[in-house]
Coordinates of C-alpha atoms in Angstrom, one line a residue:
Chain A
X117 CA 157.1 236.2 -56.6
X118 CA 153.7 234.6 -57.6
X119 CA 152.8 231.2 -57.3
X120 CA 150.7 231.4 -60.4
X121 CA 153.4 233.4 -62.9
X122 CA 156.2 230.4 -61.8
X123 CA 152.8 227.8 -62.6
X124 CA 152.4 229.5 -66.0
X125 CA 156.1 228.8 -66.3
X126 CA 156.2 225.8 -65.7
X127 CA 153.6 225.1 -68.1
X128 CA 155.8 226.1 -71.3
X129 CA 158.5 224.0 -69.9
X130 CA 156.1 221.3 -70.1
X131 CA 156.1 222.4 -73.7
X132 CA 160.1 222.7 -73.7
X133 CA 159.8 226.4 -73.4
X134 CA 164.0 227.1 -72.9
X135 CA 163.4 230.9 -72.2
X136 CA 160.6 229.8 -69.6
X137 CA 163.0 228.0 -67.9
X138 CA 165.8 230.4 -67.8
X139 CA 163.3 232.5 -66.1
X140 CA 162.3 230.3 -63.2
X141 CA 165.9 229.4 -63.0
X142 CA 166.9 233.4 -62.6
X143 CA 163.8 233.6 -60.1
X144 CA 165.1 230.6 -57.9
X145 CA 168.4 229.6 -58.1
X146 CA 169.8 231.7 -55.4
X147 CA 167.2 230.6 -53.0
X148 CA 168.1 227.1 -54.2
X149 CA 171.9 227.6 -53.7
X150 CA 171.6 229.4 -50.1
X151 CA 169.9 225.9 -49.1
X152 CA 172.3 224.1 -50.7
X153 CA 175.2 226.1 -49.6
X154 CA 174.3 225.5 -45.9
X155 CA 173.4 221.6 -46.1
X156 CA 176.7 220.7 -48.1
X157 CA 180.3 220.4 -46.9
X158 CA 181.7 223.1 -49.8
X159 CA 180.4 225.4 -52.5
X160 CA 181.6 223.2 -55.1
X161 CA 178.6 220.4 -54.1
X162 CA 176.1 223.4 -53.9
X163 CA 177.3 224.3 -57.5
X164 CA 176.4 220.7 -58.5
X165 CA 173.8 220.1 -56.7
X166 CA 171.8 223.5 -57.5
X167 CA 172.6 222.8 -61.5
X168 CA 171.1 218.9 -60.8
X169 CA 168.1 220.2 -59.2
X170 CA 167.4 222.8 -62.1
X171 CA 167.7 220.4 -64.6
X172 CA 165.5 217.8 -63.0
X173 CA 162.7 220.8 -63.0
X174 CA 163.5 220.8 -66.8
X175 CA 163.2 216.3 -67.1
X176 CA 160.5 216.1 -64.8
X177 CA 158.2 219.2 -65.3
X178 CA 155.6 217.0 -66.2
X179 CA 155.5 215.3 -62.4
X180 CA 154.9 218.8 -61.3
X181 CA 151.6 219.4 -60.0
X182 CA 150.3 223.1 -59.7
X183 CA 147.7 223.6 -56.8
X184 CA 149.3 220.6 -54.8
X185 CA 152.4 222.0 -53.8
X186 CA 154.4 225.7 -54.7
X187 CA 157.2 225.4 -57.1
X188 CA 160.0 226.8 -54.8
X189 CA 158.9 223.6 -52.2
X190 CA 158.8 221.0 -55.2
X191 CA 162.6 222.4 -56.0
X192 CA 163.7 222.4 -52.7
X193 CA 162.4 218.9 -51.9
X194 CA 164.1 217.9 -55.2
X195 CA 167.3 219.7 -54.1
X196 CA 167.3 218.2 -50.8
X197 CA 167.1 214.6 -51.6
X198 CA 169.7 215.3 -54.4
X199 CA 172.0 216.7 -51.3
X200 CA 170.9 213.2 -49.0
X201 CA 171.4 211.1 -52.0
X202 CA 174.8 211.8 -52.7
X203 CA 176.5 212.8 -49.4
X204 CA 174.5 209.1 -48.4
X205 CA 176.6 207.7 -51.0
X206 CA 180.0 209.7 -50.5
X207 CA 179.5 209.0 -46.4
X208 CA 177.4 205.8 -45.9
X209 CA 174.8 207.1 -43.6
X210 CA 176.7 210.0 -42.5
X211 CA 175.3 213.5 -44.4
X212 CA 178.2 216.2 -45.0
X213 CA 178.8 219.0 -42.6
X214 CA 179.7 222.1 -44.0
X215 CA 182.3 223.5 -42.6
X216 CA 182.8 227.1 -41.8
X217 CA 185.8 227.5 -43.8
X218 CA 184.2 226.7 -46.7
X219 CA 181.4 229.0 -45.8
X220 CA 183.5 232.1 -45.5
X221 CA 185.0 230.5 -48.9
X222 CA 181.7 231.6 -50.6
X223 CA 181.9 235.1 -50.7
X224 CA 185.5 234.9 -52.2
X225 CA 187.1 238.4 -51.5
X226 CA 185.5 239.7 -48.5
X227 CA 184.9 243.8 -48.8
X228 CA 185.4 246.2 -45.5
X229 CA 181.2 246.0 -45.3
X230 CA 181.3 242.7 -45.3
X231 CA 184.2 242.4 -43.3
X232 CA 182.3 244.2 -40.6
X233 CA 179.5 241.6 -40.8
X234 CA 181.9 238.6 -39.9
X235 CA 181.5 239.5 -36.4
X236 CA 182.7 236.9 -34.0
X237 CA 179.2 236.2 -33.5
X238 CA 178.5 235.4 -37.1
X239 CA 181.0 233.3 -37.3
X240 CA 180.5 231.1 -33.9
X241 CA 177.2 230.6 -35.0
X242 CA 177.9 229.7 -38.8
X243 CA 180.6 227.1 -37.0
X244 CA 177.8 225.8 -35.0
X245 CA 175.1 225.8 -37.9
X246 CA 177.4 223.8 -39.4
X247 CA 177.9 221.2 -36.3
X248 CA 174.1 220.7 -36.1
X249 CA 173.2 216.9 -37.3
X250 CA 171.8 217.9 -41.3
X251 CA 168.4 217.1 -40.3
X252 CA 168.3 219.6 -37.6
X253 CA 170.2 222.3 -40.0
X254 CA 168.3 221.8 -42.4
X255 CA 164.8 221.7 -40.9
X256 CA 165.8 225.6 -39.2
X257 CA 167.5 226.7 -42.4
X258 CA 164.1 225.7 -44.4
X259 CA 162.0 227.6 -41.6
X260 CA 164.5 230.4 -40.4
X261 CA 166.5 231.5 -43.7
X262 CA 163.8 229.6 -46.3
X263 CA 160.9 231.3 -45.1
X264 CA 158.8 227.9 -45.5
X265 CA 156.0 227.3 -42.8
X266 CA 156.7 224.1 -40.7
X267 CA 154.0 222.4 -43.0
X268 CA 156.1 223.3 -45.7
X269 CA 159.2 222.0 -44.4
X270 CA 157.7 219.2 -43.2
X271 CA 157.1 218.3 -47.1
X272 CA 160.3 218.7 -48.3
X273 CA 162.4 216.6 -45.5
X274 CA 159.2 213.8 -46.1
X275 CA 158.3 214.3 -41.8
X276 CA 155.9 215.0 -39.6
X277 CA 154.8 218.9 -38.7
X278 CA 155.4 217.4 -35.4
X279 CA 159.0 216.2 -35.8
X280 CA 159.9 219.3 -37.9
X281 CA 159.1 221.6 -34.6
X282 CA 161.3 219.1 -32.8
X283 CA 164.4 219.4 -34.9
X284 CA 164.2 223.1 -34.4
X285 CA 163.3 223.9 -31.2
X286 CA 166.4 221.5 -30.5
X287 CA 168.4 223.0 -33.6
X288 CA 167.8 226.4 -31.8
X289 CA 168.6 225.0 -28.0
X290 CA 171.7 223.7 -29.3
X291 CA 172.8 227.2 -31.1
X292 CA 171.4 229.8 -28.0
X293 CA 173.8 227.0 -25.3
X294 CA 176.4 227.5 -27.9
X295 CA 176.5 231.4 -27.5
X296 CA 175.6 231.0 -24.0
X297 CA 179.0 229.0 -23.4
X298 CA 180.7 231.6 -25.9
X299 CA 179.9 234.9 -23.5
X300 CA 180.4 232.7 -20.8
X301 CA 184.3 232.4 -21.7
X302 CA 184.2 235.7 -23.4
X303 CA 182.5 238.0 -20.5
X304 CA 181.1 241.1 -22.2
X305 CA 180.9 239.9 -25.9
X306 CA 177.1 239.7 -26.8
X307 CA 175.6 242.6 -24.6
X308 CA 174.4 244.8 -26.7
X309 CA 170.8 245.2 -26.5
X310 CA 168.9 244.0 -28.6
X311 CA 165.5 245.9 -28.2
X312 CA 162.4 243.4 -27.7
X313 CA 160.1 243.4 -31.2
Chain B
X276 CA 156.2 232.5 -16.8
X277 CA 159.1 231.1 -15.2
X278 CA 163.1 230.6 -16.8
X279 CA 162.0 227.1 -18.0
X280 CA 158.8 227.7 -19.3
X281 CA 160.7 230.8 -21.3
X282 CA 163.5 228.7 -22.7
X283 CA 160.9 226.2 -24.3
X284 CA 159.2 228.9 -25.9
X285 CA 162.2 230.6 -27.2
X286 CA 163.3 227.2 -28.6
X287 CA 159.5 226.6 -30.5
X288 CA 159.5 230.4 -31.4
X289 CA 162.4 232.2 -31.3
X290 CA 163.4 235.5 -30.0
X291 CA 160.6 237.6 -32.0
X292 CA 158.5 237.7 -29.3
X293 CA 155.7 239.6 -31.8
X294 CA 155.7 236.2 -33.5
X295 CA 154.6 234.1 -30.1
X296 CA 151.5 233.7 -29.0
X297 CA 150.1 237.0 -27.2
X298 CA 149.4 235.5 -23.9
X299 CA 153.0 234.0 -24.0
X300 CA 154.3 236.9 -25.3
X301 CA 153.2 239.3 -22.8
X302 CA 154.2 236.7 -19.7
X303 CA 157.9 236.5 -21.2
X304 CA 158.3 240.2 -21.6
X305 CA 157.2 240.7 -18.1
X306 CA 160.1 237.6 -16.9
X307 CA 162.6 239.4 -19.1
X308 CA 161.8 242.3 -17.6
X309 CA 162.6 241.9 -14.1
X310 CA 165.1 238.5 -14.5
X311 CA 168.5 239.2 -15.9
X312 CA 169.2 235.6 -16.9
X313 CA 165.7 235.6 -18.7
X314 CA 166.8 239.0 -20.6
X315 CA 170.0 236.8 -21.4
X316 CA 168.3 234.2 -22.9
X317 CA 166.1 236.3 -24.7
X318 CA 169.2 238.2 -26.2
X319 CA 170.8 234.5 -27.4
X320 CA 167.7 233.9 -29.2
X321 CA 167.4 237.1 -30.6
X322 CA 170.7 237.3 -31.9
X323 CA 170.5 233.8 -33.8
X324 CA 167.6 235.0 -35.5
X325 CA 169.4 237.9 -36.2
X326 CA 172.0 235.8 -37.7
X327 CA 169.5 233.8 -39.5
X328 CA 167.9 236.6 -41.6
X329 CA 170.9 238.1 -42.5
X330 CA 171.9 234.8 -44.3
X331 CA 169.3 235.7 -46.7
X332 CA 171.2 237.5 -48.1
X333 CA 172.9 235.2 -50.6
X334 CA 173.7 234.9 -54.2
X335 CA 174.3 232.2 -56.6
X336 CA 177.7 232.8 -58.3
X337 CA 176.9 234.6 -61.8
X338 CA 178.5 231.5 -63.8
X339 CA 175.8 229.0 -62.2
X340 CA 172.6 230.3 -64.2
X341 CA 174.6 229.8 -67.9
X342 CA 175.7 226.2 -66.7
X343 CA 172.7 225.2 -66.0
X344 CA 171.0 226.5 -69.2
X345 CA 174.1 224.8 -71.0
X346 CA 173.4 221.7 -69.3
X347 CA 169.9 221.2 -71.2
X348 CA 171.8 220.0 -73.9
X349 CA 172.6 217.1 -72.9
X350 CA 169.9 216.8 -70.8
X351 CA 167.0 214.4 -72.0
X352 CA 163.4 214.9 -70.8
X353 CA 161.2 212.5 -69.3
X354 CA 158.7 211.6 -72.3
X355 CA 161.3 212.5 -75.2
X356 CA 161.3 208.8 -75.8
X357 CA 157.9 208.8 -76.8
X358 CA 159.0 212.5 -78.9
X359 CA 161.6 210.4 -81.0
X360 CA 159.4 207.0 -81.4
X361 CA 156.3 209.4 -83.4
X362 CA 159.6 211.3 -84.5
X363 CA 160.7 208.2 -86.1
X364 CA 157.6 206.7 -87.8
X365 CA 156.6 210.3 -89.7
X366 CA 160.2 210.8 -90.4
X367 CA 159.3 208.6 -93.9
X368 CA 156.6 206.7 -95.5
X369 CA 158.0 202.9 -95.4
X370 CA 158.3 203.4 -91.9
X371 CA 154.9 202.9 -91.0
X372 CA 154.9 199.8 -93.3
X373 CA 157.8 198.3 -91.5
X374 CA 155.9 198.9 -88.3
X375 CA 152.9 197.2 -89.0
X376 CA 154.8 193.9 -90.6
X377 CA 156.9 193.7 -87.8
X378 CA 153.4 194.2 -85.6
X379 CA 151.7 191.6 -87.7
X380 CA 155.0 189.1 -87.5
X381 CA 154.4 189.6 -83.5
X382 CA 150.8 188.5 -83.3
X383 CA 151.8 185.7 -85.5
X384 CA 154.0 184.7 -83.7
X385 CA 152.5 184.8 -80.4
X386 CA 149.7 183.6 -81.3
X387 CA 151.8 180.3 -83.0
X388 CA 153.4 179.9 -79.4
X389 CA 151.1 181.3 -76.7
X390 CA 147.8 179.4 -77.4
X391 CA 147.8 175.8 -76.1
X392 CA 147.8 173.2 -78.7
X393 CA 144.4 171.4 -79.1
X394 CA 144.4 167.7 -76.9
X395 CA 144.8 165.3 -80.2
X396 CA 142.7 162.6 -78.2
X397 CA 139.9 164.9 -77.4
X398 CA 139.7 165.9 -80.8
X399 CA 139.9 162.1 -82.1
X400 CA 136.9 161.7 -79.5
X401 CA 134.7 164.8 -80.6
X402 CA 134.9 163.4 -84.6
X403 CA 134.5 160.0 -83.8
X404 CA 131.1 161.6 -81.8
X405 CA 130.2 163.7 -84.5
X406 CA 129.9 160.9 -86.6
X407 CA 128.1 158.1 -84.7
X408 CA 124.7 156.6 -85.3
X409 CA 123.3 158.2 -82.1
X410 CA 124.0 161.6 -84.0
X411 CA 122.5 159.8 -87.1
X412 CA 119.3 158.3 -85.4
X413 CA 118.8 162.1 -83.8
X414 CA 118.7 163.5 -87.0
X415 CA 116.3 160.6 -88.9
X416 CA 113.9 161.7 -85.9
X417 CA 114.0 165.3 -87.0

């Protein structure tokens, strides 16, 4: 995905350019609704939100800036304060925990393959993604599932680089003790190698 | 490299060790190598990442990209004021006339209530001035 193209795009939705923005929507929305899925307590909310954030790209695309920031971080900072915003309203200053019911939820009907892939494992750690306070989840989701560099993600969550590093190296503390206690009461489970890259 | 100094770099860095700094790197494969809680560490790290990147996997439900082109309907745009205000004026041609009587009715108006009223002493003072023999005797000189 280029930078430039989604720039161009965003250019004729400046204009009102519908089919542009059906484009940039099919080129970011599931990026946008993974976030979403893993900052907000059910799929329903990362429905909503993900529809918001697309159509404050299509109200505000003249506040976008090309060359100052990329389009995917602009929507994601967008996304994110819409997902603060409201779970700040709906909890006081509590943000929603997704829970990992509601994360298994998503797939709907789960097929042998990915039956196979909800190892115990898998699910552990999607329970304890979910149990990280939102600024740490969402600070490793950003870097770790995102692909954003710490800059980046420092951008969207409106931190330092600094303080980003901090929220994972203690996002990722928290998750490695959690599978640490996990083979601890389960001797064996989580042996296999795992050959070093 | 000891246990620590391995956990704290696993934390900033993960389990990737291709992604650490070499001279890092090569100290925490030589730890993991001989140190089976190192190697255990390691593998928690590892596998969370693992984890991670197969969550990229995801897809927005199909009905989510024709709601949100549906939802530009109802929608408005920042600056679509401005759209319906030219919209408005060119729509027909006694617009623009009621526009600029209405503009003209304004500036009367504030002009009427916004510049202070003239001191009726001070003006008294500058005709009784104007009007004096000291203005007349300046001007017999002339």
């Amino acid at each position: 995905m280029d930078a430039a193209d989604d720039d161009g795009l965003m250019a004729q939705v400046r204009s009102g350019d519908r089919a542009a923005f059906e484009c940039l929507v099919h080129r970011h929305l599931d990026s946008v609704h993974r976030y979403l899925v893993r900052l907000t307590p059910s799929p329903a909310d990362a429905d909503e939100l993900a529809q918001e954030t697309f159509l404050r790209l299509w109200q505000r695309a003249s506040s976008y800036r090309p060359g100052q920031v990329r389009l995917t971080t602009w929507l994601h900072r967008i996304a994110h304060n819409l997902a603060v915003d409201r779970f700040r309203r709906r909890h006081g200053e509590h943000t929603g925990l997704a829970e990992p019911e509601a994360l298994a939820e998503l797939d709907g009907a789960v097929t042998p393959d990915e039956q196979l892939a909800l190892t115990r494992t898998g699910r552990l750690l999607d329970r304890a993604i979910a149990a990280l306070p939102a600024n740490q989840r969402a600070a490793l989701i950003l870097c770790q599932v995102q692909g954003f560099s710490n800059r980046e993600t420092a951008g969207i969550l409106g931190l330092s680089v600094r303080g980003v590093e901090s929220l994972i190296a203690r996002a990722r503390r928290s998750l490695r003790r959690t599978l640490e206690a996990a083979d601890g009461a389960a001797p064996g489970a989580g042996s296999e190698d795992h050959e070093s890259s | 490299m000891n246990r620590a100094e391995l956990e704290a770099g696993l934390d900033r860095w993960g389990g990737d060790l291709s992604a650490w700094p070499p001279a890092a790197a090569q100290a925490a494969r030589a730890l993991i190598g001989r140190d089976d809680d190192a190697r255990r560490l390691w593998r928690a790290a590892a596998r969370i990442d693992d984890h991670l990147a197969a969550s990229r996997a995801h897809s927005a439900p199909g009905h989510l990209a024709g709601r949100i082109s549906a939802g530009l309907d109802t929608a408005p745009r920042r600056g679509d004021a401005l759209e319906t205000a030219i919209g408005w004026l060119t729509g027909n041609r006694w617009r623009p006339a009621v526009l600029g009587a209405l503009l003209t009715l304004a500036g009367y108006l504030a002009g009427v209530l916004a510049v202070e009223p003239v001191d009726a002493v001070l003006a008294d003072e500058v005709a009784t001035l104007a009007f004096t023999d000291l203005y007349g005797e300046v001007d017999d000189a002339q």
